[in-house]
mmCIF file of C-alpha atoms in Angstrom:
data_model
loop_
_atom_site.group_PDB
_atom_site.id
_atom_site.type_symbol
_atom_site.label_atom_id
_atom_site.label_comp_id
_atom_site.label_asym_id
_atom_site.label_seq_id
_atom_site.Cartn_x
_atom_site.Cartn_y
_atom_site.Cartn_z
ATOM 1 C CA UNK A 137 10.677 10.201 -4.549
ATOM 2 C CA UNK A 138 9.068 9.248 -1.369
ATOM 3 C CA UNK A 139 5.674 8.573 -3.022
ATOM 4 C CA UNK A 140 7.284 5.879 -5.416
ATOM 5 C CA UNK A 141 9.104 4.573 -2.142
ATOM 6 C CA UNK A 142 5.823 3.425 -0.801
ATOM 7 C CA UNK A 143 4.266 2.036 -3.683
ATOM 8 C CA UNK A 144 7.161 -0.125 -4.924
ATOM 9 C CA UNK A 145 8.131 -1.240 -1.665
ATOM 10 C CA UNK A 146 4.576 -2.150 -0.922
ATOM 11 C CA UNK A 147 4.703 -0.310 2.516
ATOM 12 C CA UNK A 148 1.407 1.600 2.207
ATOM 13 C CA UNK A 149 0.083 3.144 5.177
ATOM 14 C CA UNK A 150 -2.792 1.492 6.978
ATOM 15 C CA UNK A 151 -5.084 2.533 9.191
ATOM 16 C CA UNK A 152 -4.612 1.606 13.011
ATOM 17 C CA UNK A 153 -5.095 2.387 16.098
ATOM 18 C CA UNK A 154 -1.529 4.654 16.893
ATOM 19 C CA UNK A 155 -2.649 6.820 14.215
ATOM 20 C CA UNK A 156 -2.996 9.677 16.831
ATOM 21 C CA UNK A 157 0.469 8.970 17.864
ATOM 22 C CA UNK A 158 3.800 11.284 16.699
ATOM 23 C CA UNK A 159 5.413 9.018 14.395
ATOM 24 C CA UNK A 160 8.595 9.449 16.474
ATOM 25 C CA UNK A 161 6.722 7.904 19.283
ATOM 26 C CA UNK A 162 5.359 5.086 16.889
ATOM 27 C CA UNK A 163 9.454 4.188 16.142
ATOM 28 C CA UNK A 164 10.600 4.679 20.181
ATOM 29 C CA UNK A 165 7.893 2.319 21.090
ATOM 30 C CA UNK A 166 8.241 -0.321 18.716
ATOM 31 C CA UNK A 167 12.488 -0.314 19.560
ATOM 32 C CA UNK A 168 11.652 -0.524 23.642
ATOM 33 C CA UNK A 169 9.342 -3.227 22.892
ATOM 34 C CA UNK A 170 11.658 -5.024 20.714
ATOM 35 C CA UNK A 171 14.930 -4.632 22.258
ATOM 36 C CA UNK A 172 13.254 -5.802 25.639
ATOM 37 C CA UNK A 173 11.864 -9.076 23.965
ATOM 38 C CA UNK A 174 15.342 -9.775 22.494
ATOM 39 C CA UNK A 175 16.825 -9.528 26.147
ATOM 40 C CA UNK A 176 14.744 -12.720 26.795
ATOM 41 C CA UNK A 177 15.415 -16.327 26.384
ATOM 42 C CA UNK A 178 13.092 -17.962 28.594
ATOM 43 C CA UNK A 179 10.046 -18.896 28.163
ATOM 44 C CA UNK A 180 8.205 -16.885 30.398
ATOM 45 C CA UNK A 181 9.737 -13.357 29.699
ATOM 46 C CA UNK A 182 8.704 -14.089 26.525
ATOM 47 C CA UNK A 183 5.054 -14.670 27.034
ATOM 48 C CA UNK A 184 5.287 -11.389 29.215
ATOM 49 C CA UNK A 185 6.257 -9.685 25.929
ATOM 50 C CA UNK A 186 3.969 -11.174 23.734
ATOM 51 C CA UNK A 187 0.959 -9.226 25.727
ATOM 52 C CA UNK A 188 1.778 -6.029 23.989
ATOM 53 C CA UNK A 189 3.022 -6.485 20.687
ATOM 54 C CA UNK A 190 -0.204 -8.569 20.415
ATOM 55 C CA UNK A 191 -2.054 -5.829 21.336
ATOM 56 C CA UNK A 192 -0.678 -3.588 18.768
ATOM 57 C CA UNK A 193 -1.439 -6.398 16.332
ATOM 58 C CA UNK A 194 -4.843 -6.239 16.582
ATOM 59 C CA UNK A 195 -5.219 -2.575 16.950
ATOM 60 C CA UNK A 196 -4.020 -2.184 13.635
ATOM 61 C CA UNK A 197 -5.941 -5.250 12.120
ATOM 62 C CA UNK A 198 -9.019 -3.869 11.352
ATOM 63 C CA UNK A 199 -7.686 -1.461 9.375
ATOM 64 C CA UNK A 200 -4.911 -3.303 7.500
ATOM 65 C CA UNK A 201 -5.921 -7.040 7.652
ATOM 66 C CA UNK A 202 -4.768 -8.307 4.524
ATOM 67 C CA UNK A 203 -1.753 -6.339 5.063
ATOM 68 C CA UNK A 204 -0.949 -7.389 8.343
ATOM 69 C CA UNK A 205 -1.824 -11.030 7.470
ATOM 70 C CA UNK A 206 0.461 -10.951 4.120
ATOM 71 C CA UNK A 207 3.447 -9.645 6.297
ATOM 72 C CA UNK A 208 3.257 -11.953 8.954
ATOM 73 C CA UNK A 209 3.396 -14.807 6.393
ATOM 74 C CA UNK A 210 6.241 -13.985 4.683
ATOM 75 C CA UNK A 211 7.825 -13.416 8.077
ATOM 76 C CA UNK A 212 7.136 -17.141 8.899
ATOM 77 C CA UNK A 213 8.202 -18.636 5.916
ATOM 78 C CA UNK A 214 11.559 -18.253 6.341
ATOM 79 C CA UNK A 215 11.338 -20.367 9.939
ATOM 80 C CA UNK A 216 10.588 -23.609 7.889
ATOM 81 C CA UNK A 217 14.535 -24.126 7.408
ATOM 82 C CA UNK A 218 15.054 -23.065 11.173
ATOM 83 C CA UNK A 219 12.602 -26.168 12.192
ATOM 84 C CA UNK A 220 14.132 -28.244 9.761
ATOM 85 C CA UNK A 221 18.048 -28.058 10.257
ATOM 86 C CA UNK A 222 18.174 -26.866 13.748
ATOM 87 C CA UNK A 223 16.922 -29.673 15.335
ATOM 88 C CA UNK A 224 19.293 -32.184 13.822
ATOM 89 C CA UNK A 225 22.242 -29.710 13.929
ATOM 90 C CA UNK A 226 22.315 -28.486 17.552
ATOM 91 C CA UNK A 227 23.688 -29.754 20.263
ATOM 92 C CA UNK A 228 22.082 -31.431 23.209
ATOM 93 C CA UNK A 229 20.197 -34.366 24.784
ATOM 94 C CA UNK A 230 18.624 -36.459 21.355
ATOM 95 C CA UNK A 231 15.008 -37.799 20.566
ATOM 96 C CA UNK A 232 14.416 -40.557 18.472
ATOM 97 C CA UNK A 233 18.094 -40.735 17.948
ATOM 98 C CA UNK A 234 18.366 -37.371 15.954
ATOM 99 C CA UNK A 235 16.074 -35.039 17.025
ATOM 100 C CA UNK A 236 17.952 -31.985 19.743
ATOM 101 C CA UNK A 237 15.873 -31.508 22.696
ATOM 102 C CA UNK A 238 17.752 -28.139 22.983
ATOM 103 C CA UNK A 239 17.585 -27.649 19.240
ATOM 104 C CA UNK A 240 13.820 -27.700 19.026
ATOM 105 C CA UNK A 241 13.719 -24.984 22.064
ATOM 106 C CA UNK A 242 16.015 -22.853 20.374
ATOM 107 C CA UNK A 243 13.774 -23.249 17.147
ATOM 108 C CA UNK A 244 10.641 -22.201 19.389
ATOM 109 C CA UNK A 245 12.734 -19.392 21.021
ATOM 110 C CA UNK A 246 13.616 -18.147 17.412
ATOM 111 C CA UNK A 247 10.379 -18.240 16.465
ATOM 112 C CA UNK A 248 8.622 -16.982 19.111
ATOM 113 C CA UNK A 249 10.877 -14.038 19.195
ATOM 114 C CA UNK A 250 10.287 -13.335 15.253
ATOM 115 C CA UNK A 251 6.708 -13.207 15.990
ATOM 116 C CA UNK A 252 6.492 -10.851 18.287
ATOM 117 C CA UNK A 253 9.091 -8.272 17.024
ATOM 118 C CA UNK A 254 7.674 -8.214 13.593
ATOM 119 C CA UNK A 255 4.387 -7.811 15.394
ATOM 120 C CA UNK A 256 5.643 -4.935 17.127
ATOM 121 C CA UNK A 257 7.328 -3.426 13.953
ATOM 122 C CA UNK A 258 4.750 -3.805 11.206
ATOM 123 C CA UNK A 259 1.743 -2.520 13.128
ATOM 124 C CA UNK A 260 3.526 0.527 14.346
ATOM 125 C CA UNK A 261 6.718 1.256 12.031
ATOM 126 C CA UNK A 262 5.567 -0.549 8.789
ATOM 127 C CA UNK A 263 2.194 0.470 8.604
ATOM 128 C CA UNK A 264 2.954 4.364 8.791
ATOM 129 C CA UNK A 265 4.833 3.873 5.513
ATOM 130 C CA UNK A 266 7.992 4.902 4.241
ATOM 131 C CA UNK A 267 7.891 8.630 4.261
ATOM 132 C CA UNK A 268 6.038 9.005 7.748
ATOM 133 C CA UNK A 269 9.351 6.559 8.739
ATOM 134 C CA UNK A 270 12.157 8.680 7.103
ATOM 135 C CA UNK A 271 10.707 11.841 8.876
ATOM 136 C CA UNK A 272 10.520 10.107 11.878
ATOM 137 C CA UNK A 273 13.836 8.927 11.830
ATOM 138 C CA UNK A 274 15.273 12.110 10.778
ATOM 139 C CA UNK A 275 14.013 14.221 13.757
ATOM 140 C CA UNK A 276 15.045 11.286 16.215
ATOM 141 C CA UNK A 277 18.472 12.313 14.689
ATOM 142 C CA UNK A 278 19.455 9.468 12.625
ATOM 143 C CA UNK A 279 21.665 10.636 10.121
ATOM 144 C CA UNK A 280 20.508 11.413 6.839
ATOM 145 C CA UNK A 281 22.789 8.551 4.835
ATOM 146 C CA UNK A 282 21.719 5.741 7.458
ATOM 147 C CA UNK A 283 18.246 7.097 6.068
ATOM 148 C CA UNK A 284 19.554 6.858 2.373
ATOM 149 C CA UNK A 285 20.371 3.741 2.799
ATOM 150 C CA UNK A 286 17.134 2.447 4.433
ATOM 151 C CA UNK A 287 14.954 3.933 2.396
ATOM 152 C CA UNK A 288 17.039 2.527 -0.933
ATOM 153 C CA UNK A 289 17.726 -0.850 0.736
ATOM 154 C CA UNK A 290 13.751 -1.455 0.913
ATOM 155 C CA UNK A 291 12.979 0.020 -2.399
ATOM 156 C CA UNK A 292 15.588 -2.099 -4.414
ATOM 157 C CA UNK A 293 15.095 -4.816 -2.263
ATOM 158 C CA UNK A 294 11.458 -5.575 -3.372
ATOM 159 C CA UNK A 295 12.526 -4.695 -6.798
ATOM 160 C CA UNK A 296 15.085 -7.441 -7.234
ATOM 161 C CA UNK A 297 12.347 -9.150 -5.499
ATOM 162 C CA UNK A 298 9.499 -8.431 -8.021
ATOM 163 C CA UNK A 299 11.953 -9.095 -10.811
ATOM 164 C CA UNK A 300 13.148 -12.177 -9.437
ATOM 165 C CA UNK A 301 9.456 -13.588 -9.255
ATOM 166 C CA UNK A 302 8.661 -12.616 -12.517
ATOM 167 C CA UNK A 303 11.936 -14.009 -14.455
ATOM 168 C CA UNK A 304 11.034 -17.568 -12.780
ATOM 169 C CA UNK A 305 7.303 -17.314 -13.631
ATOM 170 C CA UNK A 306 8.382 -16.559 -17.613
ATOM 171 C CA UNK A 307 10.927 -19.966 -16.961
ATOM 172 C CA UNK A 308 8.196 -21.894 -15.855
ATOM 173 C CA UNK A 309 5.870 -20.858 -18.445
ATOM 174 C CA UNK A 310 7.907 -21.288 -21.425
ATOM 175 C CA UNK A 311 9.450 -24.723 -19.864
ATOM 176 C CA UNK A 312 6.537 -26.533 -17.869
ATOM 177 C CA UNK A 313 8.459 -29.755 -17.462
ATOM 178 C CA UNK A 314 11.936 -28.129 -16.951
ATOM 179 C CA UNK A 315 14.184 -30.191 -14.484
ATOM 180 C CA UNK A 316 17.583 -31.349 -14.014
ATOM 181 C CA UNK A 317 20.729 -29.439 -15.192
ATOM 182 C CA UNK A 318 18.837 -27.616 -17.435
ATOM 183 C CA UNK A 319 16.389 -26.188 -14.835
ATOM 184 C CA UNK A 320 19.893 -25.443 -13.211
ATOM 185 C CA UNK A 321 21.545 -23.326 -16.120
ATOM 186 C CA UNK A 322 18.159 -21.521 -16.877
ATOM 187 C CA UNK A 323 18.158 -20.583 -13.030
ATOM 188 C CA UNK A 324 21.694 -19.151 -13.168
ATOM 189 C CA UNK A 325 21.231 -17.554 -16.207
ATOM 190 C CA UNK A 326 18.094 -15.724 -14.598
ATOM 191 C CA UNK A 327 20.158 -14.831 -11.087
ATOM 192 C CA UNK A 328 23.328 -13.684 -13.454
ATOM 193 C CA UNK A 329 20.808 -11.740 -15.669
ATOM 194 C CA UNK A 330 19.017 -10.029 -12.701
ATOM 195 C CA UNK A 331 22.697 -8.557 -11.065
ATOM 196 C CA UNK A 332 23.383 -7.167 -14.460
ATOM 197 C CA UNK A 333 20.436 -5.320 -14.533
ATOM 198 C CA UNK A 334 20.575 -4.680 -10.620
ATOM 199 C CA UNK A 335 24.335 -3.028 -11.721
ATOM 200 C CA UNK A 336 22.562 -0.981 -14.235
ATOM 201 C CA UNK A 337 19.510 0.395 -12.071
ATOM 202 C CA UNK A 338 22.112 0.918 -9.407
ATOM 203 C CA UNK A 339 23.984 3.555 -11.772
ATOM 204 C CA UNK A 340 20.550 5.045 -12.976
ATOM 205 C CA UNK A 341 19.288 5.778 -9.557
ATOM 206 C CA UNK A 342 22.923 7.682 -8.556
ATOM 207 C CA UNK A 343 22.750 9.235 -11.738
ATOM 208 C CA UNK A 344 18.881 10.457 -11.134
ATOM 209 C CA UNK A 345 19.642 11.220 -7.473
ATOM 210 C CA UNK A 346 22.400 13.343 -8.186
ATOM 211 C CA UNK A 347 20.334 15.461 -10.962
ATOM 212 C CA UNK A 348 17.229 15.930 -8.297
ATOM 213 C CA UNK A 349 19.226 17.526 -5.728
ATOM 214 C CA UNK A 350 20.792 14.458 -3.971
ATOM 215 C CA UNK A 351 20.615 13.927 -0.226
ATOM 216 C CA UNK A 352 18.173 17.261 -0.131
ATOM 217 C CA UNK A 353 15.162 15.411 -1.679
ATOM 218 C CA UNK A 354 15.162 13.060 1.697
ATOM 219 C CA UNK A 355 14.803 15.915 4.292
ATOM 220 C CA UNK A 356 11.332 17.568 3.441
ATOM 221 C CA UNK A 357 9.446 15.905 5.646
ATOM 222 C CA UNK A 358 6.512 17.842 7.704
ATOM 223 C CA UNK A 359 7.425 17.961 11.348
ATOM 224 C CA UNK A 360 5.234 16.489 13.552
ATOM 225 C CA UNK A 361 4.499 18.066 17.450
ATOM 226 C CA UNK A 362 4.842 15.761 20.201
ATOM 227 C CA UNK A 363 1.743 15.677 22.735
ATOM 228 C CA UNK A 364 0.761 14.447 26.121
ATOM 229 C CA UNK A 365 -0.590 10.866 24.981
ATOM 230 C CA UNK A 366 3.132 10.486 22.793
ATOM 231 C CA UNK A 367 4.591 10.755 26.396
ATOM 232 C CA UNK A 368 2.246 8.373 28.021
ATOM 233 C CA UNK A 369 2.472 5.897 25.126
ATOM 234 C CA UNK A 370 6.784 5.571 25.517
ATOM 235 C CA UNK A 371 6.121 5.141 29.714
ATOM 236 C CA UNK A 372 3.621 2.160 28.968
ATOM 237 C CA UNK A 373 5.991 0.860 26.596
ATOM 238 C CA UNK A 374 9.197 1.543 29.268
ATOM 239 C CA UNK A 375 7.448 -0.100 31.930
ATOM 240 C CA UNK A 376 6.305 -3.133 29.830
ATOM 241 C CA UNK A 377 9.687 -3.462 29.137
ATOM 242 C CA UNK A 378 10.765 -3.178 32.840
ATOM 243 C CA UNK A 379 8.187 -5.538 33.420
ATOM 244 C CA UNK A 380 9.256 -8.041 30.951
ATOM 245 C CA UNK A 381 12.792 -8.233 31.855
ATOM 246 C CA UNK A 382 12.012 -8.728 35.482
ATOM 247 C CA UNK A 383 10.205 -11.533 34.828
ATOM 248 C CA UNK A 384 12.753 -12.959 32.980
ATOM 249 C CA UNK A 385 15.228 -12.272 35.670
ATOM 250 C CA UNK A 386 13.731 -13.101 38.721
ATOM 251 C CA UNK A 387 10.928 -16.091 37.657
ATOM 252 C CA UNK A 388 12.302 -17.020 34.330
#
């Protein structure tokens, strides 16, 4: 089941400069970096917090440039709506009568934060692949139910996305000029069919898990060994987090 999760979700392991680190170390370092960036709101703090995630992204670039480029592009696609609606709906001083200056700054901060957190998570955590991630979370003491929820959510979210894309392609191939109310009805039918299909698949997945041993199938992951370089990496990320928060508090 773990192998199929990696194949379906597209979270295939890619070569990076962090391959020599224990998966637990990579998860901890990514969480430290993400939490430190999430705690700051000024541009100086975000600039200080960008250095290490960008270095992590560059360390993985040679081994998985196409994977990282596609992942970061997908992350930034959702920000288009933020840049459209936040400057219009945010309170504060207005430029040209309709654009909020504070809204533009908030959109910039959200975009910056999301890119920093995504860069460190994709390069250090997602690049490991789902089996290694599940094993690392298990050895860090995360509950088995939480790990199952994470892994199954990743699998079936990507399956649902793939099915929606296939149905959209089928609609446009069979009716290239479809528009208006007819297009709305076609897409509503597509969404309803997908939800019914998802319910059936969830029932089959539950039955398959119960027949294959239930939760036990998620615990067979080889254990790793914590080394000195893992402690050093965690220390570097922790020191960077202290530096980022200090910059934000005293010079922000």
